[in-house]
mmCIF file of C-alpha atoms and ligand atoms in Angstrom:
data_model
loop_
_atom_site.group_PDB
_atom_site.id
_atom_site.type_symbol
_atom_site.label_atom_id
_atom_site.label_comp_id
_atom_site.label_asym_id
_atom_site.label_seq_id
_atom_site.Cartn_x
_atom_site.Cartn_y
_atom_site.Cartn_z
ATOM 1 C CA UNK A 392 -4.016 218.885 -42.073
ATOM 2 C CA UNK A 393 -5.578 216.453 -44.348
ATOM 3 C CA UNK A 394 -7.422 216.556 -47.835
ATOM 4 C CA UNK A 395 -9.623 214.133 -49.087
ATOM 5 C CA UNK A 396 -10.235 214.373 -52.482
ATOM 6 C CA UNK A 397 -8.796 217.919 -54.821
ATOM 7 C CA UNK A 398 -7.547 220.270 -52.841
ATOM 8 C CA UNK A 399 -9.773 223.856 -52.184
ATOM 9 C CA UNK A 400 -7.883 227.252 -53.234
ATOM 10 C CA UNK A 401 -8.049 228.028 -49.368
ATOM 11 C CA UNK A 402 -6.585 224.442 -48.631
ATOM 12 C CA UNK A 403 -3.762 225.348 -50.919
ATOM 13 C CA UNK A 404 -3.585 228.228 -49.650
ATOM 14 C CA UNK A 405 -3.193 227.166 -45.939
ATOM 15 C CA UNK A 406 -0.473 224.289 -47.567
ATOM 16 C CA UNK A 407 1.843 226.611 -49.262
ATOM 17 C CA UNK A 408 1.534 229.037 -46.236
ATOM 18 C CA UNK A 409 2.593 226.380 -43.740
ATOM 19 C CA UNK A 410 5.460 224.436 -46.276
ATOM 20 C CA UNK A 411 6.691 227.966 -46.432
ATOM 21 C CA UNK A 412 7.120 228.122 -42.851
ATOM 22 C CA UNK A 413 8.538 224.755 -42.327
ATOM 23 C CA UNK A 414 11.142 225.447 -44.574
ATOM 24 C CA UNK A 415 12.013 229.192 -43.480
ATOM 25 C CA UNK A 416 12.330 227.594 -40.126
ATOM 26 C CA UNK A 417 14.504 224.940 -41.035
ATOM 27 C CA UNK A 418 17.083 226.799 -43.150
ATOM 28 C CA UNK A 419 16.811 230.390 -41.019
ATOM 29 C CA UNK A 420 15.449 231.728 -44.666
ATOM 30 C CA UNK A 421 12.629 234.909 -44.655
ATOM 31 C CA UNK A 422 9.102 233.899 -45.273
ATOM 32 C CA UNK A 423 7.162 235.117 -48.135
ATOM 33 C CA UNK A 424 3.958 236.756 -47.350
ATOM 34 C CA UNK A 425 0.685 234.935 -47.987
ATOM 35 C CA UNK A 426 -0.213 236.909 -50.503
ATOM 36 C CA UNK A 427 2.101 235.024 -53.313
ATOM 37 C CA UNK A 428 -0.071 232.358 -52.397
ATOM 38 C CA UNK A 429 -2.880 232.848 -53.518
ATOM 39 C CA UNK A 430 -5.112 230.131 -55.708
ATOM 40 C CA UNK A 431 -8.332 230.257 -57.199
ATOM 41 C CA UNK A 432 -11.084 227.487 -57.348
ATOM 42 C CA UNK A 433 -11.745 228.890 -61.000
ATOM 43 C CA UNK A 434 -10.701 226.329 -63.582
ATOM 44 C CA UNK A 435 -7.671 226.969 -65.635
ATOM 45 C CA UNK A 436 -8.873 229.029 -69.112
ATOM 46 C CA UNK A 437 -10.603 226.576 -71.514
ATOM 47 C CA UNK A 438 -10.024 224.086 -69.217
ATOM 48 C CA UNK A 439 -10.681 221.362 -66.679
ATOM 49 C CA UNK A 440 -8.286 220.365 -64.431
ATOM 50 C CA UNK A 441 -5.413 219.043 -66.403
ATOM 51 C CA UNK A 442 -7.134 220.241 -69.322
ATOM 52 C CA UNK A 443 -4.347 221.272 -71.599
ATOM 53 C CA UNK A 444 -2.724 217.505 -70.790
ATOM 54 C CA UNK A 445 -6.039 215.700 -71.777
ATOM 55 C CA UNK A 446 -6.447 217.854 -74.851
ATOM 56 C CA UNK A 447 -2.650 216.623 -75.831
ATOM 57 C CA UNK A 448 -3.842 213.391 -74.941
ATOM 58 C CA UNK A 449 -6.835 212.921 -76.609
ATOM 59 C CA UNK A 450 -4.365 214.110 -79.836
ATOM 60 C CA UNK A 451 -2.253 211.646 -79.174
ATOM 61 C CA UNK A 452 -4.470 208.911 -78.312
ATOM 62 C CA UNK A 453 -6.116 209.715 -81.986
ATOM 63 C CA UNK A 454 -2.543 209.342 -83.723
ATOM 64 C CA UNK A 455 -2.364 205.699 -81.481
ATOM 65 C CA UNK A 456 -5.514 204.520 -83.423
ATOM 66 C CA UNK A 457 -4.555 205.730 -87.036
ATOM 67 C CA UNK A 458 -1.093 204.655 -86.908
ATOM 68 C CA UNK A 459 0.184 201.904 -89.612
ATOM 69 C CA UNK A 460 3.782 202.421 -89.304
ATOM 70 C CA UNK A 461 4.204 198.525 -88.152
ATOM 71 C CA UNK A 462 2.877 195.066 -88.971
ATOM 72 C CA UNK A 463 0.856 195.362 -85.995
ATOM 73 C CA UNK A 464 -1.664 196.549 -87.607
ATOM 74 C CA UNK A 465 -2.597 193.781 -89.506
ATOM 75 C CA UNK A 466 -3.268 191.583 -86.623
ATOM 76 C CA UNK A 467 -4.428 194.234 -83.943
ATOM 77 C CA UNK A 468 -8.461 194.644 -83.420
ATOM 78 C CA UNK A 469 -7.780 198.136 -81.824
ATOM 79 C CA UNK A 470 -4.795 199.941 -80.621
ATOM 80 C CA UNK A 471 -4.731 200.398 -77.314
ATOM 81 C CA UNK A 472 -3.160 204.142 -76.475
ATOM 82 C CA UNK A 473 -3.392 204.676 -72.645
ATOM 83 C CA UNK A 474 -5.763 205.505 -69.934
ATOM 84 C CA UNK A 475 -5.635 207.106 -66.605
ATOM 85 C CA UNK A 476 -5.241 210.563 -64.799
ATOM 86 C CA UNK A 477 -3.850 213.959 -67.244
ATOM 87 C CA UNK A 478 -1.226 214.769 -64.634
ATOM 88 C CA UNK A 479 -0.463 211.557 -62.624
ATOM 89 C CA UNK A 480 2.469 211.157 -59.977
ATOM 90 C CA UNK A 481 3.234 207.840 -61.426
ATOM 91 C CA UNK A 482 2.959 206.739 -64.625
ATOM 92 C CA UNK A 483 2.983 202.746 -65.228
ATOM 93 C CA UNK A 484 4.460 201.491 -68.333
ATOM 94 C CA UNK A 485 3.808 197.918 -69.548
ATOM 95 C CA UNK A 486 4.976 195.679 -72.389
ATOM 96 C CA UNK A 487 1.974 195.671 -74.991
ATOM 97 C CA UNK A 488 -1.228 194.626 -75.095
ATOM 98 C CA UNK A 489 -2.861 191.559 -74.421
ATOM 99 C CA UNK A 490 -6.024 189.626 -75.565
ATOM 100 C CA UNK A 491 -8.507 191.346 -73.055
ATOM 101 C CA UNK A 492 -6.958 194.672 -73.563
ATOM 102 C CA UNK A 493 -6.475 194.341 -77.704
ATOM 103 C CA UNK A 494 -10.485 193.665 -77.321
ATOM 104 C CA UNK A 495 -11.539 196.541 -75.326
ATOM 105 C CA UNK A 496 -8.885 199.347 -76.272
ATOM 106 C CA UNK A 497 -8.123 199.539 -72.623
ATOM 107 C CA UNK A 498 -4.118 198.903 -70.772
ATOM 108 C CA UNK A 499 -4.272 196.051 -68.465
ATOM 109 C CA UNK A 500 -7.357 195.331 -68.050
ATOM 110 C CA UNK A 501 -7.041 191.289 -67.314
ATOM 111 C CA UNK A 502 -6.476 189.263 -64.997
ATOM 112 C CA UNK A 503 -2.668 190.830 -64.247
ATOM 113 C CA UNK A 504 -4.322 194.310 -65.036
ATOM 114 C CA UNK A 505 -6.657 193.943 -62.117
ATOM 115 C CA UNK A 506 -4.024 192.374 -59.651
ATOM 116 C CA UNK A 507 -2.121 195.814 -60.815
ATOM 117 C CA UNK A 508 -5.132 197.645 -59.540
ATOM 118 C CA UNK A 509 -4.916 196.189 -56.423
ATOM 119 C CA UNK A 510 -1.025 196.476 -56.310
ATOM 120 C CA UNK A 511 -1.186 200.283 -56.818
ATOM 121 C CA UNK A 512 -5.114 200.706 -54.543
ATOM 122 C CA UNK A 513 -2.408 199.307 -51.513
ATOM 123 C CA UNK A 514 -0.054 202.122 -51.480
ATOM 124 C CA UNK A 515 -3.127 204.729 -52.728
ATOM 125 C CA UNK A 516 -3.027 205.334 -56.160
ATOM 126 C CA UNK A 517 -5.210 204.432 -58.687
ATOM 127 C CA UNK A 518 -6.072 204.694 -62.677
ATOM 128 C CA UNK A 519 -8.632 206.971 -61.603
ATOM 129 C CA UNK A 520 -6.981 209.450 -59.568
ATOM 130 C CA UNK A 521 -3.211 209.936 -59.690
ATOM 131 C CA UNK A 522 -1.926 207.446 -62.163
ATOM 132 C CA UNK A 523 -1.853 206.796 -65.997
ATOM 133 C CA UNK A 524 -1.215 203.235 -67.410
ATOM 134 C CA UNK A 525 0.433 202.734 -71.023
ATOM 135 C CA UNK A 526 2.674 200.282 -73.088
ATOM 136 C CA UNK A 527 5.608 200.534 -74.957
ATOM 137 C CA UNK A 528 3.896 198.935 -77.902
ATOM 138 C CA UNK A 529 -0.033 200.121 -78.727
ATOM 139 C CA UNK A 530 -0.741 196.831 -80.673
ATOM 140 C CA UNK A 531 -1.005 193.551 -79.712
ATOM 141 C CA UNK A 532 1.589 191.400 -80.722
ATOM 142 C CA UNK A 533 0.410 187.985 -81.888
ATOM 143 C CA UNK A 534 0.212 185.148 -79.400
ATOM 144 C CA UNK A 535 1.530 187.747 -76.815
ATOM 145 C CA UNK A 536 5.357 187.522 -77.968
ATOM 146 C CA UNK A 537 7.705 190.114 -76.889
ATOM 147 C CA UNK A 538 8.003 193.372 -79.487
ATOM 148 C CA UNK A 539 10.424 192.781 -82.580
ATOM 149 C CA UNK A 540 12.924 195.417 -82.563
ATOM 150 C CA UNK A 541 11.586 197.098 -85.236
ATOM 151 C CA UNK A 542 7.909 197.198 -83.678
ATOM 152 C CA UNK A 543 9.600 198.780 -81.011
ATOM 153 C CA UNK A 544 10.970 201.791 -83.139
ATOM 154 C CA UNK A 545 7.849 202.326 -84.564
ATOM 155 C CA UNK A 546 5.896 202.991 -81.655
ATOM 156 C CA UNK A 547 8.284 204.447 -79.309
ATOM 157 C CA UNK A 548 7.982 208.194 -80.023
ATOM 158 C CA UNK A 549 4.371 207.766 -78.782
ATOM 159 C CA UNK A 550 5.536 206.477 -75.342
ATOM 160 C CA UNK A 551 8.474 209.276 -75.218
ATOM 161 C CA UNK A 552 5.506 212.130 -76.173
ATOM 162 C CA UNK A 553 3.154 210.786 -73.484
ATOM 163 C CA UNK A 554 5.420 211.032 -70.813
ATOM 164 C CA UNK A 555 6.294 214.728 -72.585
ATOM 165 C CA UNK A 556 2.996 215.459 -71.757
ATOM 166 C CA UNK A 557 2.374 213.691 -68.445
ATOM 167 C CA UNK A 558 5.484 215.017 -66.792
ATOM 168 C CA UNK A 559 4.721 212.278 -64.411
ATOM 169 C CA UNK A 560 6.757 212.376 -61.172
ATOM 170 C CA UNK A 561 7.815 208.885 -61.100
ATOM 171 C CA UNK A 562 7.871 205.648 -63.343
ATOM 172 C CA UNK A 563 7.010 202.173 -62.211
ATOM 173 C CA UNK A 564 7.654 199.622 -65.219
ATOM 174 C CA UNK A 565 6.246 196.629 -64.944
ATOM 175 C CA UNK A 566 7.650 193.835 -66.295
ATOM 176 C CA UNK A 567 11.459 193.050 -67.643
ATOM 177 C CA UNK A 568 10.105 193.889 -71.311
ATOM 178 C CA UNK A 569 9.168 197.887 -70.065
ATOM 179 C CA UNK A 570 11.984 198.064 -67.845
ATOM 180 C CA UNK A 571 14.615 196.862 -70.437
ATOM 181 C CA UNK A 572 13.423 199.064 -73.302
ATOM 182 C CA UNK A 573 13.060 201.817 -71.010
ATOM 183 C CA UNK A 574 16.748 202.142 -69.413
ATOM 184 C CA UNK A 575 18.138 200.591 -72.539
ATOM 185 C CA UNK A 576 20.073 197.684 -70.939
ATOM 186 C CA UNK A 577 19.716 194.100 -71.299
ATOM 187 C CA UNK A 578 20.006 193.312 -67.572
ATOM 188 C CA UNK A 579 17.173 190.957 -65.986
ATOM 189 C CA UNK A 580 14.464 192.313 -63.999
ATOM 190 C CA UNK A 581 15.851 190.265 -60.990
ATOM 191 C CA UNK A 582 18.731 192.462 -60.638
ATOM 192 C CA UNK A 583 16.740 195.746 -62.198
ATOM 193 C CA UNK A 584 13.938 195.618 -59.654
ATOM 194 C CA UNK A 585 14.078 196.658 -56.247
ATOM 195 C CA UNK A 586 15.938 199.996 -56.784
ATOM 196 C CA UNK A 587 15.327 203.245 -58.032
ATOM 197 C CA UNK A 588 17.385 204.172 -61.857
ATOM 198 C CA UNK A 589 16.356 207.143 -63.716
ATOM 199 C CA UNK A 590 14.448 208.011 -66.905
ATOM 200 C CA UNK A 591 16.621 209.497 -69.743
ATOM 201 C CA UNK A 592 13.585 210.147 -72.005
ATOM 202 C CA UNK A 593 14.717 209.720 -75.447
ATOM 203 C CA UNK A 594 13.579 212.694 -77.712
ATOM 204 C CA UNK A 595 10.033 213.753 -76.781
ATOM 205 C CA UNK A 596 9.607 215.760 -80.037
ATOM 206 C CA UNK A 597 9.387 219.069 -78.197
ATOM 207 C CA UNK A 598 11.977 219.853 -76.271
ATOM 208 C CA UNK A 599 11.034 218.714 -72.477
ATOM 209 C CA UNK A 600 13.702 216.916 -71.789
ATOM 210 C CA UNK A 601 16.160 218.255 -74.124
ATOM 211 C CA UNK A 602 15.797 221.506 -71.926
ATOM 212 C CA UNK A 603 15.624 219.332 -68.479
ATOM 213 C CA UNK A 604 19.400 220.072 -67.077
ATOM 214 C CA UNK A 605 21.550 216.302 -67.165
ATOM 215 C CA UNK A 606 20.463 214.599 -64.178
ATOM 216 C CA UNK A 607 16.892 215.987 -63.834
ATOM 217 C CA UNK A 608 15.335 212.552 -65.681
ATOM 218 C CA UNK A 609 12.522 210.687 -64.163
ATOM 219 C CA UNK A 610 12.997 208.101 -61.099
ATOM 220 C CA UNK A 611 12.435 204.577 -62.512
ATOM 221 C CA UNK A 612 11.342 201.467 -60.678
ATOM 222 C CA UNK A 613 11.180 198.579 -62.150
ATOM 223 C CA UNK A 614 9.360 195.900 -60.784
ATOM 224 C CA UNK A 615 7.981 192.122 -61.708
ATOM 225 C CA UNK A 616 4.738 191.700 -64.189
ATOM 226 C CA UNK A 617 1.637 191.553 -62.870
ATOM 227 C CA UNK A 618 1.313 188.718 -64.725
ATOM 228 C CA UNK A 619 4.845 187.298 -62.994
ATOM 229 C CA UNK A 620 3.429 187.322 -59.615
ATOM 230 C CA UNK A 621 0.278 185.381 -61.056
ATOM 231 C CA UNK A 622 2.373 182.545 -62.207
ATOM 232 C CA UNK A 623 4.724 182.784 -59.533
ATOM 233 C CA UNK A 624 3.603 183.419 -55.906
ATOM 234 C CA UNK A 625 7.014 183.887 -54.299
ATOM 235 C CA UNK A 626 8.040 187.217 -56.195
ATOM 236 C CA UNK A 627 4.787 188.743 -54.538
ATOM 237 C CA UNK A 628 6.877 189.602 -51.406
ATOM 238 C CA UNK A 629 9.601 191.340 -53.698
ATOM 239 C CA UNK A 630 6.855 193.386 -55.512
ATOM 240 C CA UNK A 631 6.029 194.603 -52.217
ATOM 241 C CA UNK A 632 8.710 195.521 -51.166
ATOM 242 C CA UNK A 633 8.971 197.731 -54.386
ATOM 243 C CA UNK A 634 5.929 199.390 -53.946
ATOM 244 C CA UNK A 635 6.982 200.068 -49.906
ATOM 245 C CA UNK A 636 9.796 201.750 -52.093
ATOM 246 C CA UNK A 637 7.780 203.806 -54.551
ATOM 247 C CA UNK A 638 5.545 204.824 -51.845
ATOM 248 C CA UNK A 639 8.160 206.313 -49.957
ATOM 249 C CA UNK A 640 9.234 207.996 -53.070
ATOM 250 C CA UNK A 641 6.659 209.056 -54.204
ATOM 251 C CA UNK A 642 5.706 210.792 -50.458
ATOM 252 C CA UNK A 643 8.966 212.522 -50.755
ATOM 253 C CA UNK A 644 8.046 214.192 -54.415
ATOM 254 C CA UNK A 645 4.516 215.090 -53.341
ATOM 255 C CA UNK A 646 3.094 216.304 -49.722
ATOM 256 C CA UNK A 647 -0.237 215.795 -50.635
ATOM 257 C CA UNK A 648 0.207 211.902 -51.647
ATOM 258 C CA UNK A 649 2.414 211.651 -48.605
ATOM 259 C CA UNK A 650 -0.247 213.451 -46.258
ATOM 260 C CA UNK A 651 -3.642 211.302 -48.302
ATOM 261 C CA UNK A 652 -2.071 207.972 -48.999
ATOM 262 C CA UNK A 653 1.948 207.848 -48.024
ATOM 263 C CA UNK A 654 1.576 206.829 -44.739
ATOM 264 C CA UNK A 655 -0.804 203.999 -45.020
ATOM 265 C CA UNK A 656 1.059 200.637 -43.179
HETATM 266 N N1 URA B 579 0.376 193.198 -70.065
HETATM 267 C C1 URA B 579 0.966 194.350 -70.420
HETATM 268 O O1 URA B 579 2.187 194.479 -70.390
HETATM 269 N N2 URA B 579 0.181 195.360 -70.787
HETATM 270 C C2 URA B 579 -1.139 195.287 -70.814
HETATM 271 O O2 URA B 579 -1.793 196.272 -71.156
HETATM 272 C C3 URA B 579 -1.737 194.071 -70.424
HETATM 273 C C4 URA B 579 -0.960 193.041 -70.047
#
């Protein structure tokens, strides 16, 4: 079988009929009848696809734009909240904003935001389809210096309620900055990267993962910065082999990106 771009109700349909069998057949279980499989084409109530999401989003993003809980602020032209796809497989999480993106209002959208583009296009995914792109910080910080502690604090409980909302299946940070403040550990990316850890969440404000059972968090990759491999052309060969890695994850989480994209050499 294989879908090229979303997915009919029939085409779901004929899925969830034949992952049904697969797995009946593997573990000598009954299969359900195809009638608890049904899906319609009609958008969800009020909604586009991933409509409640965006709604949350665009809330969100308007709280990114108003906020003055750091010094920031002063400097910043624009906040810059997020972009990408309302219910993504993999959500990318960067350090802060740079001069390009401060400019725009856009995540990586330089020079290291377009090699990203072309790291994640390799392994198909994309800002447009099945990923969404954010910081840890929404402001630039001057002369690109890493967030102070405190900046940090601030802005952190919008990162934690994105990825509330998202629900993303998997997180690649890029960069030792994201992957540090992320898993909380002062380890260097050279000995983070290259393996799978997993998301705790923090306290997303609403519950999600407080009601997530211990052990249900998010699988996190960390990886080198974009803007790394720019400088540096022999951790290009690592990265790869870290996307390789979140490719193969990410086929086992989701049969459609493993059927559209997963396979791809
Ligand atoms: N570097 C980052 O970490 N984030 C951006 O948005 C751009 C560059």
């Amino acid at each position: 079988m294989r879908f090229n771009g979303p997915m009919t109700a029939e085409e779901k349909t004929a899925l969830a009929v034949f992952l049904d069998a697969a797995a009946a057949s593997l573990t000598g279980g009954r299969r359900r009848t195809e009638a608890l499989y049904r899906f319609s084409d009609d958008p969800p109530p009020g909604a586009e696809t991933g409509g409640g999401a965006r709604q949350a989003l665009e809330g969100l993003d308007r709280e990114i734009r108003a906020c003055a809980a750091c010094g920031l602020r002063e400097k910043r032209t624009q906040a810059v909240p997020g972009t990408g796809a309302a219910e993504p497989l993999l959500l990318v999480v960067g350090e802060g904003p740079g001069a390009e993106e401060d400019a725009r209002g856009l995540p990586f959208v330089g020079r290291a935001g377009q090699l990203l583009d072309r790291m994640l296009n390799s392994i198909g995914l994309s800002r447009e389809t099945n990923c969404y792109i954010a910081n840890v910080v929404k402001c630039r910080p001057p002369g690109n210096r890493d967030p102070l502690p405190e900046e940090i604090a601030a802005c952190r409980h919008f990162l934690n309620r994105q990825i509330a909302v998202l629900k993303p299946r998997a997180i690649l940070c890029a960069g030792r900055f994201a992957a540090q403040t992320l898993l909380e550990t002062s380890e260097g990316i050279g000995r983070l990267r290259g393996r799978f850890s997993v998301y705790g969440g923090g306290d997303s404000g609403d519950g999600f993962y407080a009601e997530a059972s211990p052990g249900a968090g998010i699988p996190l990759l960390p990886t080198y910065h974009p803007s790394a491999l720019l400088r540096d052309e022999s951790l290009k060969r690592p990265a790869w082999e870290d996307l390789k890695l979140l490719r193969s994850r990410l086929a086992e989480l989701s049969p459609a990106y493993a059927e559209s994209a997963g396979n791809s050499p």
